[in-house]
Short mmCIF file of C-alpha atoms in Angstrom, two decimals:
data_model
loop_
_atom_site.label_atom_id
_atom_site.label_comp_id
_atom_site.label_asym_id
_atom_site.label_seq_id
_atom_site.Cartn_x
_atom_site.Cartn_y
_atom_site.Cartn_z
CA UNK A 1 44.66 42.49 37.66
CA UNK A 2 43.95 38.81 36.61
CA UNK A 3 43.80 36.70 39.76
CA UNK A 4 46.99 34.45 40.27
CA UNK A 5 44.80 31.14 40.54
CA UNK A 6 43.89 29.97 37.45
CA UNK A 7 41.55 27.15 38.14
CA UNK A 8 41.32 25.22 41.43
CA UNK A 9 38.93 22.38 42.66
CA UNK A 10 36.66 22.62 45.83
CA UNK A 11 35.91 18.98 47.76
CA UNK A 12 36.33 17.25 44.53
CA UNK A 13 34.86 13.49 44.90
CA UNK A 14 34.61 11.65 41.58
CA UNK A 15 33.00 7.88 41.53
CA UNK A 16 32.97 4.85 39.32
CA UNK A 17 29.56 3.90 40.11
CA UNK A 18 30.23 2.59 43.84
CA UNK A 19 33.39 2.66 43.84
CA UNK A 20 34.87 6.22 45.16
CA UNK A 21 38.47 7.31 43.03
CA UNK A 22 38.81 10.77 44.51
CA UNK A 23 38.07 12.07 47.77
CA UNK A 24 37.67 15.57 48.94
CA UNK A 25 40.16 17.03 46.64
CA UNK A 26 40.58 20.85 47.26
CA UNK A 27 43.97 22.34 45.04
CA UNK A 28 44.68 25.71 43.62
CA UNK A 29 46.49 25.87 40.16
CA UNK A 30 48.23 29.23 39.60
CA UNK A 31 48.55 30.85 36.20
CA UNK A 32 51.72 30.13 33.92
CA UNK A 33 52.60 28.16 36.68
CA UNK A 34 53.64 23.92 35.85
CA UNK A 35 51.68 21.58 38.65
CA UNK A 36 52.58 18.17 38.72
CA UNK A 37 50.35 15.63 40.09
CA UNK A 38 52.54 12.77 41.17
CA UNK A 39 51.39 9.33 43.21
CA UNK A 40 51.55 5.47 42.91
CA UNK A 41 49.62 3.95 40.00
CA UNK A 42 45.73 4.10 40.78
CA UNK A 43 45.95 6.81 43.23
CA UNK A 44 43.51 8.77 41.08
CA UNK A 45 45.52 11.47 39.56
CA UNK A 46 44.89 10.67 35.82
CA UNK A 47 41.16 10.45 36.68
CA UNK A 48 41.48 13.94 38.53
CA UNK A 49 43.21 15.19 35.62
CA UNK A 50 40.28 13.97 33.35
CA UNK A 51 37.75 15.65 35.65
CA UNK A 52 39.40 19.53 35.04
CA UNK A 53 38.05 18.98 31.42
CA UNK A 54 35.08 17.11 31.37
CA UNK A 55 36.84 14.19 30.02
CA UNK A 56 35.39 12.08 32.68
CA UNK A 57 31.52 12.60 31.08
CA UNK A 58 32.22 9.79 29.31
CA UNK A 59 32.10 7.43 31.66
CA UNK A 60 28.64 6.41 31.73
CA UNK A 61 29.19 5.28 35.37
CA UNK A 62 31.06 7.92 36.68
CA UNK A 63 29.91 10.86 38.52
CA UNK A 64 31.20 14.07 39.74
CA UNK A 65 30.43 16.07 43.30
CA UNK A 66 32.20 19.23 44.60
CA UNK A 67 33.06 22.00 42.56
CA UNK A 68 35.85 22.98 39.85
CA UNK A 69 36.42 26.46 38.99
CA UNK A 70 37.78 28.02 36.09
CA UNK A 71 38.51 31.62 36.56
CA UNK A 72 35.95 31.69 39.28
CA UNK A 73 33.04 29.77 37.59
CA UNK A 74 32.02 26.53 37.87
CA UNK A 75 32.75 24.23 34.78
CA UNK A 76 30.43 21.39 36.18
CA UNK A 77 26.98 24.11 36.12
CA UNK A 78 24.56 23.05 33.91
CA UNK A 79 25.33 26.40 31.49
CA UNK A 80 28.54 25.40 30.63
CA UNK A 81 29.22 24.02 27.09
CA UNK A 82 31.43 21.60 27.57
CA UNK A 83 32.58 21.70 23.62
CA UNK A 84 33.87 25.38 24.13
CA UNK A 85 35.16 24.56 27.97
CA UNK A 86 37.04 21.55 26.20
CA UNK A 87 38.37 24.25 23.38
CA UNK A 88 39.65 26.47 26.79
CA UNK A 89 41.48 23.50 28.22
CA UNK A 90 43.88 21.63 26.17
CA UNK A 91 44.66 18.13 26.94
CA UNK A 92 47.74 15.80 25.97
CA UNK A 93 47.50 12.16 26.47
CA UNK A 94 50.06 9.09 27.84
CA UNK A 95 50.53 7.76 24.41
CA UNK A 96 50.66 10.14 21.46
CA UNK A 97 47.79 9.76 19.22
CA UNK A 98 47.59 11.89 16.25
CA UNK A 99 44.74 11.42 13.64
CA UNK A 100 45.48 9.06 11.29
CA UNK A 101 45.89 12.40 8.68
CA UNK A 102 48.66 14.22 7.65
CA UNK A 103 50.67 16.55 9.33
CA UNK A 104 48.92 19.97 8.61
CA UNK A 105 45.42 18.46 9.10
CA UNK A 106 46.58 17.52 12.77
CA UNK A 107 47.61 20.71 13.77
CA UNK A 108 44.73 22.15 12.10
CA UNK A 109 42.10 20.01 13.23
CA UNK A 110 40.83 21.93 16.59
CA UNK A 111 40.88 25.26 13.76
CA UNK A 112 38.71 23.27 11.39
CA UNK A 113 36.13 22.55 13.97
CA UNK A 114 36.06 26.00 15.13
CA UNK A 115 34.67 27.04 11.28
CA UNK A 116 37.89 28.70 10.20
CA UNK A 117 38.37 27.62 6.60
CA UNK A 118 40.35 30.42 5.20
CA UNK A 119 44.10 28.59 3.73
CA UNK A 120 46.11 31.68 5.11
CA UNK A 121 44.63 32.03 8.54
CA UNK A 122 44.85 27.79 8.80
CA UNK A 123 48.47 28.06 7.27
CA UNK A 124 49.65 30.50 9.82
CA UNK A 125 48.28 28.93 12.63
CA UNK A 126 49.71 25.77 11.92
CA UNK A 127 53.12 27.36 11.66
CA UNK A 128 52.76 28.97 14.72
CA UNK A 129 51.75 26.32 16.78
CA UNK A 130 54.29 23.85 15.13
CA UNK A 131 56.89 26.28 16.05
CA UNK A 132 55.71 26.43 19.54
CA UNK A 133 56.05 22.86 20.25
CA UNK A 134 59.52 23.13 18.62
CA UNK A 135 58.66 20.59 15.63
CA UNK A 136 58.21 23.17 12.52
CA UNK A 137 62.27 22.60 11.61
CA UNK A 138 61.56 19.17 11.40
CA UNK A 139 58.30 18.88 9.46
CA UNK A 140 58.16 21.93 7.90
CA UNK A 141 59.00 20.03 4.30
CA UNK A 142 56.54 17.35 4.50
CA UNK A 143 53.52 18.68 5.89
CA UNK A 144 51.23 17.01 3.63
CA UNK A 145 52.71 13.61 4.94
CA UNK A 146 50.73 11.25 7.23
CA UNK A 147 51.56 11.90 10.87
CA UNK A 148 52.14 8.98 11.55
CA UNK A 149 55.38 8.45 9.84
CA UNK A 150 56.87 10.77 12.54
CA UNK A 151 58.88 9.14 15.45
CA UNK A 152 57.21 8.80 18.89
CA UNK A 153 58.85 11.93 20.16
CA UNK A 154 57.46 14.05 17.10
CA UNK A 155 54.49 12.60 17.09
CA UNK A 156 53.72 13.45 21.32
CA UNK A 157 54.98 17.51 19.93
CA UNK A 158 52.61 17.03 17.02
CA UNK A 159 49.75 16.47 19.71
CA UNK A 160 51.12 19.17 21.71
CA UNK A 161 50.80 21.56 18.87
CA UNK A 162 47.57 20.52 17.77
CA UNK A 163 46.32 21.33 21.24
CA UNK A 164 47.99 24.70 21.35
CA UNK A 165 46.41 25.86 17.99
CA UNK A 166 43.05 26.14 19.17
CA UNK A 167 44.80 28.49 21.77
CA UNK A 168 43.55 27.08 25.00
CA UNK A 169 44.19 28.74 28.50
CA UNK A 170 45.43 25.39 30.40
CA UNK A 171 46.93 22.47 29.25
CA UNK A 172 46.38 19.19 30.83
CA UNK A 173 49.42 16.50 30.00
CA UNK A 174 48.56 12.71 31.19
CA UNK A 175 52.03 11.40 31.93
CA UNK A 176 53.10 13.19 28.12
CA UNK A 177 56.84 11.61 28.04
CA UNK A 178 56.04 8.09 29.33
CA UNK A 179 55.78 6.58 26.31
CA UNK A 180 59.25 8.69 24.96
CA UNK A 181 62.81 7.66 24.72
CA UNK A 182 65.12 10.04 27.01
CA UNK A 183 66.10 12.39 24.14
CA UNK A 184 62.59 13.03 23.13
CA UNK A 185 61.57 13.57 26.95
CA UNK A 186 63.92 16.24 27.49
CA UNK A 187 62.44 17.97 24.33
CA UNK A 188 59.22 17.97 25.73
CA UNK A 189 60.23 18.95 29.12
CA UNK A 190 62.05 22.11 27.90
CA UNK A 191 58.92 22.82 25.61
CA UNK A 192 56.84 22.79 29.18
CA UNK A 193 59.45 25.21 30.53
CA UNK A 194 58.56 27.36 27.72
CA UNK A 195 54.87 26.82 26.96
CA UNK A 196 54.46 28.00 30.72
CA UNK A 197 54.70 31.71 29.98
CA UNK A 198 51.42 31.58 27.90
CA UNK A 199 49.37 28.84 29.69
CA UNK A 200 48.64 27.03 32.65
CA UNK A 201 49.95 23.44 32.65
CA UNK A 202 48.99 20.92 34.98
CA UNK A 203 51.02 17.65 34.11
CA UNK A 204 50.62 14.18 35.53
CA UNK A 205 54.03 11.94 35.81
CA UNK A 206 55.50 9.00 37.27
CA UNK A 207 58.85 10.30 37.15
CA UNK A 208 59.87 11.85 40.27
CA UNK A 209 63.22 13.86 38.52
CA UNK A 210 60.86 14.99 35.96
CA UNK A 211 58.55 16.52 38.43
CA UNK A 212 61.43 17.97 40.32
CA UNK A 213 62.90 19.43 37.16
CA UNK A 214 60.05 21.20 35.26
CA UNK A 215 57.53 21.88 37.76
CA UNK A 216 56.67 24.80 40.46
CA UNK A 217 53.93 23.06 42.48
CA UNK A 218 53.88 19.47 42.81
CA UNK A 219 50.58 17.60 44.65
CA UNK A 220 51.10 14.01 45.76
CA UNK A 221 48.27 12.07 45.52
CA UNK A 222 47.64 8.38 47.53
CA UNK A 223 44.55 5.93 47.63
CA UNK A 224 42.52 8.76 45.92
CA UNK A 225 43.25 11.66 48.52
CA UNK A 226 45.14 14.83 48.18
CA UNK A 227 47.97 13.86 50.86
CA UNK A 228 50.28 17.11 50.40
CA UNK A 229 50.40 20.04 48.12
CA UNK A 230 53.11 23.01 47.91
CA UNK A 231 56.29 24.14 46.41
CA UNK A 232 58.11 21.55 44.22
CA UNK A 233 61.48 22.62 46.01
CA UNK A 234 60.09 22.05 49.38
CA UNK A 235 58.10 18.88 48.39
CA UNK A 236 61.32 17.16 47.35
CA UNK A 237 63.41 18.50 50.23
CA UNK A 238 61.17 18.59 53.13
CA UNK A 239 58.03 16.82 52.40
CA UNK A 240 55.42 16.98 55.66
CA UNK A 241 54.36 13.33 55.59
CA UNK A 242 55.73 10.39 56.04
CA UNK A 243 53.65 8.91 52.92
CA UNK A 244 55.25 11.62 50.55
CA UNK A 245 58.65 11.31 51.70
CA UNK A 246 58.35 7.64 51.48
CA UNK A 247 57.20 7.89 47.82
CA UNK A 248 59.87 10.53 46.49
CA UNK A 249 62.39 8.49 47.78
CA UNK A 250 61.38 5.57 46.34
CA UNK A 251 60.44 3.48 49.24
CA UNK A 252 57.36 2.49 47.74
CA UNK A 253 55.08 3.21 44.55
CA UNK B 1 66.53 -27.37 16.24
CA UNK B 2 67.04 -31.58 16.01
CA UNK B 3 66.68 -32.98 12.79
CA UNK B 4 63.28 -34.76 13.61
CA UNK B 5 61.74 -31.32 14.59
CA UNK B 6 62.93 -30.19 11.19
CA UNK B 7 61.12 -32.62 9.44
CA UNK B 8 57.76 -32.23 11.35
CA UNK B 9 57.78 -28.59 10.71
CA UNK B 10 58.39 -29.25 7.27
CA UNK B 11 55.40 -31.83 7.09
CA UNK B 12 53.41 -29.26 8.53
CA UNK B 13 54.32 -26.95 5.97
CA UNK B 14 53.41 -28.90 3.02
CA UNK B 15 50.30 -29.72 4.38
CA UNK B 16 49.62 -26.44 4.92
CA UNK B 17 50.77 -25.50 1.36
CA UNK B 18 48.47 -28.43 -0.16
CA UNK B 19 45.54 -27.31 1.89
CA UNK B 20 45.66 -23.86 0.34
CA UNK B 21 46.50 -24.95 -3.32
CA UNK B 22 43.46 -27.55 -3.45
CA UNK B 23 41.15 -24.61 -2.81
CA UNK B 24 42.70 -22.19 -4.92
CA UNK B 25 42.84 -24.66 -7.77
CA UNK B 26 39.24 -25.50 -7.05
CA UNK B 27 38.15 -22.34 -7.89
CA UNK B 28 39.99 -21.83 -10.50
CA UNK B 29 38.66 -24.83 -12.04
CA UNK B 30 35.46 -23.66 -11.59
CA UNK B 31 36.20 -20.29 -13.26
CA UNK B 32 38.22 -22.10 -16.43
CA UNK B 33 34.52 -24.14 -16.67
CA UNK B 34 32.80 -21.29 -16.55
CA UNK B 35 35.07 -19.83 -19.46
CA UNK B 36 35.10 -23.21 -21.49
CA UNK B 37 31.25 -23.43 -21.40
CA UNK B 38 30.43 -19.78 -22.20
CA UNK B 39 33.00 -18.29 -24.65
CA UNK B 40 31.89 -21.02 -27.87
CA UNK B 41 28.64 -18.38 -28.15
CA UNK B 42 31.00 -15.53 -29.35
CA UNK B 43 31.47 -17.91 -32.38
CA UNK B 44 27.74 -17.24 -33.29
CA UNK B 45 27.46 -14.17 -31.70
CA UNK B 46 29.82 -11.34 -31.45
CA UNK B 47 30.76 -10.03 -27.78
CA UNK B 48 29.40 -6.97 -28.71
CA UNK B 49 25.92 -8.16 -30.07
CA UNK B 50 25.72 -10.25 -27.17
CA UNK B 51 26.55 -7.78 -24.14
CA UNK B 52 24.66 -4.55 -25.95
CA UNK B 53 22.10 -6.48 -28.12
CA UNK B 54 18.52 -5.72 -26.93
CA UNK B 55 16.70 -8.48 -27.78
CA UNK B 56 16.76 -11.97 -25.69
CA UNK B 57 14.85 -14.58 -27.35
CA UNK B 58 17.10 -17.77 -27.08
CA UNK B 59 14.40 -20.35 -28.18
CA UNK B 60 13.23 -18.55 -31.20
CA UNK B 61 14.17 -19.23 -34.79
CA UNK B 62 16.60 -17.36 -35.54
CA UNK B 63 17.45 -17.33 -31.87
CA UNK B 64 18.57 -13.51 -30.49
CA UNK B 65 21.23 -13.65 -27.88
CA UNK B 66 21.43 -10.00 -26.50
CA UNK B 67 21.39 -9.50 -22.81
CA UNK B 68 21.56 -5.78 -22.50
CA UNK B 69 18.30 -5.84 -20.70
CA UNK B 70 19.25 -8.34 -18.37
CA UNK B 71 22.60 -6.14 -17.55
CA UNK B 72 20.42 -3.09 -16.91
CA UNK B 73 18.34 -5.06 -14.86
CA UNK B 74 21.04 -6.26 -12.67
CA UNK B 75 22.33 -3.42 -12.30
CA UNK B 76 19.41 -1.16 -11.55
CA UNK B 77 18.14 -3.56 -8.93
CA UNK B 78 21.71 -3.54 -7.61
CA UNK B 79 21.91 0.48 -7.31
CA UNK B 80 18.19 0.97 -6.08
CA UNK B 81 19.11 -1.72 -3.47
CA UNK B 82 22.01 0.24 -3.07
CA UNK B 83 20.76 3.64 -2.61
CA UNK B 84 18.57 2.35 0.41
CA UNK B 85 20.84 -0.34 1.99
CA UNK B 86 24.32 2.03 2.46
CA UNK B 87 23.04 4.99 4.30
CA UNK B 88 20.48 2.69 6.30
CA UNK B 89 23.38 0.04 6.97
CA UNK B 90 25.80 2.63 7.72
CA UNK B 91 23.55 4.94 9.48
CA UNK B 92 22.51 2.22 11.69
CA UNK B 93 25.78 1.01 12.37
CA UNK B 94 27.12 4.60 13.31
CA UNK B 95 24.26 4.65 15.91
CA UNK B 96 25.04 1.02 17.44
CA UNK B 97 28.77 2.09 17.69
CA UNK B 98 28.81 5.86 18.59
CA UNK B 99 25.77 6.85 20.16
CA UNK B 100 23.63 4.33 21.46
CA UNK B 101 24.21 3.00 25.06
CA UNK B 102 25.97 -0.40 25.31
CA UNK B 103 23.04 -2.11 26.63
CA UNK B 104 20.83 -0.98 23.44
CA UNK B 105 23.93 -2.29 21.45
CA UNK B 106 24.35 -5.52 22.95
CA UNK B 107 20.55 -6.04 22.12
CA UNK B 108 20.23 -4.77 18.92
CA UNK B 109 23.32 -6.11 17.15
CA UNK B 110 22.57 -9.45 17.38
CA UNK B 111 19.01 -8.78 16.11
CA UNK B 112 20.33 -7.36 13.13
CA UNK B 113 22.59 -10.25 12.13
CA UNK B 114 19.62 -12.66 12.67
CA UNK B 115 18.27 -10.57 10.19
CA UNK B 116 21.40 -11.68 7.76
CA UNK B 117 20.91 -15.52 8.34
CA UNK B 118 17.11 -14.99 7.12
CA UNK B 119 17.19 -17.54 3.90
CA UNK B 120 16.75 -15.62 0.56
CA UNK B 121 13.72 -17.45 -0.40
CA UNK B 122 11.74 -16.81 2.69
CA UNK B 123 12.66 -12.90 1.83
CA UNK B 124 11.50 -13.77 -1.86
CA UNK B 125 7.93 -14.83 -0.53
CA UNK B 126 7.61 -12.08 1.78
CA UNK B 127 8.13 -9.60 -1.51
CA UNK B 128 5.57 -11.67 -3.30
CA UNK B 129 3.02 -12.24 -0.70
CA UNK B 130 3.24 -9.05 1.35
CA UNK B 131 5.19 -6.19 -0.82
CA UNK B 132 3.59 -6.94 -4.14
CA UNK B 133 -0.23 -6.39 -3.74
CA UNK B 134 1.30 -3.42 -1.41
CA UNK B 135 2.77 -1.82 -4.51
CA UNK B 136 0.25 -2.74 -7.09
CA UNK B 137 -2.47 -1.12 -4.90
CA UNK B 138 -0.57 2.12 -3.32
CA UNK B 139 1.21 3.12 -6.99
CA UNK B 140 -1.87 1.65 -8.93
CA UNK B 141 0.55 -0.25 -11.39
CA UNK B 142 -0.15 -3.37 -13.42
CA UNK B 143 2.21 -5.73 -11.46
CA UNK B 144 4.21 -5.54 -8.25
CA UNK B 145 6.51 -7.91 -9.02
CA UNK B 146 9.22 -5.22 -10.77
CA UNK B 147 12.40 -3.64 -10.22
CA UNK B 148 11.32 -1.61 -6.80
CA UNK B 149 10.00 -4.67 -5.31
CA UNK B 150 13.23 -6.21 -6.13
CA UNK B 151 15.51 -3.29 -5.02
CA UNK B 152 13.45 -3.41 -1.52
CA UNK B 153 13.91 -6.99 -0.88
CA UNK B 154 17.82 -6.66 -1.49
CA UNK B 155 18.48 -4.00 0.37
CA UNK B 156 16.67 -5.88 3.08
CA UNK B 157 19.15 -8.47 2.62
CA UNK B 158 22.54 -6.23 2.34
CA UNK B 159 21.62 -4.07 5.35
CA UNK B 160 22.58 -6.36 7.72
CA UNK B 161 25.74 -6.83 6.13
CA UNK B 162 26.45 -3.67 5.65
CA UNK B 163 25.83 -2.77 9.21
CA UNK B 164 27.29 -5.57 11.22
CA UNK B 165 30.54 -5.17 9.45
CA UNK B 166 30.66 -1.46 9.41
CA UNK B 167 29.88 -1.58 12.99
CA UNK B 168 32.99 -3.28 13.67
CA UNK B 169 35.29 -1.24 11.82
CA UNK B 170 33.63 1.85 13.64
CA UNK B 171 33.91 0.47 16.92
CA UNK B 172 37.66 -0.77 16.19
CA UNK B 173 38.61 2.77 15.93
CA UNK B 174 41.08 3.40 18.75
CA UNK B 175 39.48 5.17 21.66
CA UNK B 176 42.26 7.51 21.79
CA UNK B 177 41.60 8.98 18.49
CA UNK B 178 38.00 9.81 19.68
CA UNK B 179 39.29 11.22 23.11
CA UNK B 180 41.88 13.61 20.94
CA UNK B 181 39.19 15.11 19.08
CA UNK B 182 36.75 15.56 22.07
CA UNK B 183 39.36 16.93 24.10
CA UNK B 184 40.05 19.64 20.95
CA UNK B 185 36.81 20.90 21.53
CA UNK B 186 34.75 19.03 18.94
CA UNK B 187 31.04 17.71 19.40
CA UNK B 188 30.01 14.36 18.76
CA UNK B 189 28.67 14.62 15.50
CA UNK B 190 32.10 16.40 14.51
CA UNK B 191 33.94 13.41 15.96
CA UNK B 192 32.08 11.15 14.07
CA UNK B 193 32.64 13.16 10.55
CA UNK B 194 35.90 13.93 11.14
CA UNK B 195 37.68 11.46 12.89
CA UNK B 196 35.85 8.22 13.16
CA UNK B 197 34.32 7.75 9.77
CA UNK B 198 37.74 8.71 7.98
CA UNK B 199 39.44 5.90 10.06
CA UNK B 200 37.02 3.51 9.56
CA UNK B 201 36.27 4.28 5.89
CA UNK B 202 37.99 0.86 4.41
CA UNK B 203 36.13 -1.00 6.87
CA UNK B 204 33.08 0.37 5.49
CA UNK B 205 33.70 0.27 1.92
CA UNK B 206 34.50 -3.57 2.48
CA UNK B 207 30.79 -3.98 3.95
CA UNK B 208 29.39 -2.03 1.33
CA UNK B 209 31.41 -3.97 -1.17
CA UNK B 210 29.89 -7.18 0.84
CA UNK B 211 26.63 -5.98 1.04
CA UNK B 212 26.21 -5.16 -2.74
CA UNK B 213 28.12 -8.12 -4.06
CA UNK B 214 25.13 -9.97 -2.49
CA UNK B 215 22.65 -7.91 -3.86
CA UNK B 216 24.12 -8.77 -7.45
CA UNK B 217 24.62 -12.38 -6.89
CA UNK B 218 21.76 -12.65 -5.40
CA UNK B 219 19.05 -15.38 -7.15
CA UNK B 220 16.21 -16.69 -5.43
CA UNK B 221 15.02 -12.94 -4.23
CA UNK B 222 15.46 -11.83 -8.24
CA UNK B 223 13.70 -14.66 -9.76
CA UNK B 224 10.73 -14.60 -7.58
CA UNK B 225 10.37 -10.81 -7.22
CA UNK B 226 11.84 -8.96 -10.50
CA UNK B 227 9.24 -9.98 -12.27
CA UNK B 228 11.20 -11.63 -14.87
CA UNK B 229 10.87 -9.84 -17.98
CA UNK B 230 13.91 -9.50 -20.38
CA UNK B 231 13.08 -5.65 -21.26
CA UNK B 232 14.78 -2.43 -20.79
CA UNK B 233 13.12 -1.07 -17.56
CA UNK B 234 11.77 2.48 -18.29
CA UNK B 235 10.52 3.40 -14.97
CA UNK B 236 11.16 1.78 -11.43
CA UNK B 237 8.06 -0.08 -11.30
CA UNK B 238 8.86 -1.90 -14.59
CA UNK B 239 9.65 -5.64 -14.31
CA UNK B 240 13.27 -6.74 -15.07
CA UNK B 241 15.21 -9.71 -15.71
CA UNK B 242 18.28 -9.94 -13.70
CA UNK B 243 21.22 -12.23 -14.90
CA UNK B 244 20.93 -14.25 -12.03
CA UNK B 245 17.28 -14.82 -12.38
CA UNK B 246 17.99 -15.33 -16.08
CA UNK B 247 20.44 -18.22 -15.93
CA UNK B 248 18.64 -19.98 -12.92
CA UNK B 249 15.20 -20.15 -14.82
CA UNK B 250 16.54 -21.33 -18.38
CA UNK B 251 19.23 -23.55 -17.47
CA UNK B 252 16.81 -26.26 -16.93
CA UNK B 253 15.74 -26.22 -20.22
CA UNK B 254 18.67 -25.12 -22.36
CA UNK B 255 19.85 -28.25 -24.14
CA UNK B 256 22.75 -29.32 -23.22
CA UNK B 257 26.21 -28.18 -25.59
CA UNK B 258 23.45 -25.94 -27.40
CA UNK B 259 23.86 -22.49 -28.51
CA UNK B 260 21.33 -21.39 -25.18
CA UNK B 261 23.40 -23.52 -22.70
CA UNK B 262 26.25 -21.53 -23.88
CA UNK B 263 24.85 -17.99 -24.16
CA UNK B 264 23.86 -18.86 -20.30
CA UNK B 265 27.29 -19.38 -19.25
CA UNK B 266 28.52 -16.55 -20.96
CA UNK B 267 25.67 -14.55 -19.17
CA UNK B 268 27.93 -16.07 -16.13
CA UNK B 269 30.67 -14.69 -17.41
CA UNK B 270 29.41 -11.34 -17.86
CA UNK B 271 28.13 -11.38 -14.09
CA UNK B 272 31.69 -12.41 -12.98
CA UNK B 273 32.72 -9.70 -14.69
CA UNK B 274 30.82 -7.36 -13.42
CA UNK B 275 31.60 -8.50 -9.78
CA UNK B 276 35.28 -8.08 -10.41
CA UNK B 277 34.98 -4.89 -11.70
CA UNK B 278 33.01 -4.02 -8.76
CA UNK B 279 35.14 -5.29 -5.95
CA UNK B 280 38.22 -3.30 -8.16
CA UNK B 281 36.32 -0.15 -7.67
CA UNK B 282 35.46 -0.52 -4.26
CA UNK B 283 38.91 -1.80 -3.55
CA UNK B 284 40.50 1.25 -5.32
CA UNK B 285 38.09 3.85 -3.08
CA UNK B 286 38.79 2.12 0.03
CA UNK B 287 42.39 2.27 -0.66
CA UNK B 288 42.18 5.76 -1.96
CA UNK B 289 40.62 7.32 1.10
CA UNK B 290 42.09 5.29 3.79
CA UNK B 291 43.85 7.24 6.27
CA UNK B 292 45.89 4.61 7.85
CA UNK B 293 46.29 0.90 8.17
CA UNK B 294 44.41 1.22 11.76
CA UNK B 295 40.97 0.14 11.86
CA UNK B 296 40.70 -1.62 8.54
CA UNK B 297 39.10 -5.04 8.18
#
């Protein structure tokens, strides 16, 4: 039996040069659940998310202390291959960022870099991932057209399909709906609900209702600290701390 | 909008329109002049004999106006210099934009651009005094002033152009595309090859066009180091006489309005057509492989 905890951070600190952006964050992410990270802008939730797939390695002045465990193994250990780690932890960005390639090539990108060349295998995976991201019916007749011709919501679902195609275990989403209209947002939210059967999902959001609708667990960040975490229903109805209550009721942030 | 503002707006529009007209018209007139002075030679020699004629003896009696060796000379130095300058320039650009630390980039990029400002006569001088004796000694050849030397010097001139403009194109590829690729488990190398280069290919193509146009139209360097023999080269160590060098070397001695004079202008027409077709090809390539409007120049 797999442990119910897929991923966890232990006393995680992150520094941009001398500025400490995250302070002692310890947080567990349950398998096949959706965890929402909420908090005002600049509270460190995106920085935290980017530590989880080591995207922050790209920041030259960035420094990580503490531990992040994926299936009980430290992802910052020296023997960890960042490249294979990132194929286990998919990421969807704030702004839809499809490659300027065809729809098919976007979805197939992760597979191609894994060295899969067989046309049938590629088509099969592409179709599956586009179906999973609920985009297949809209694009099946124009797979060879540019992805840039899609609407914003379709582009974002394509980015989700692209991330799913490599079959990650964890899916990180950095405000995936912030650039989308309400209808596209609703589609993505429904999608997240369906995807959690197969993936562990961690999402950053600025939208309180969204966090309440889609997540099982909510973590509230403020000024680089984790203030409170727990079952989403409880956080939104009976928060323990005043900061949390003030934030979710819209008194600041 | 009041009438006064409307009149002012219209005046501004007219002003810009006339400035644009003047610059385009003068370019067009230069082109007209080139054709008016060059075309009369074709009453004496057929276009085919002029372009494919193997002998260039403009002052003998009867004269031979065959510029094929000159065309080969021009294409030869341009192609050989491109073989060196494109890989060097593009790879340096990739290094500066994607691999080097920001500190190194900030120092090296201005240095590369400084190289572009070296006057061509200085590069030609370097080729004559340093490279020519070196080639002569190392390869044991009769003269160091040859196709190889000219190609090296032209490559030296086009690398900064190719590098600097390619670097701008590569560097301007959006960061979020790079992140998307890395987040999917691509290595830095795969990201460069599969995402960054394709997204910046039209900018890189523009850089290569500009670099090679500089090489094919360059006069002083080839005049100094190409050797100046109007013959079809048998090896890269044979001297050649590219089109611009030919025009520059002979224009002063060609009698005004004579056949030789017209033949030199016709040489200019051929050079002009070469450059144009060259630009068209490169333009076509950059459109064909362009993946989006982003990151192009």
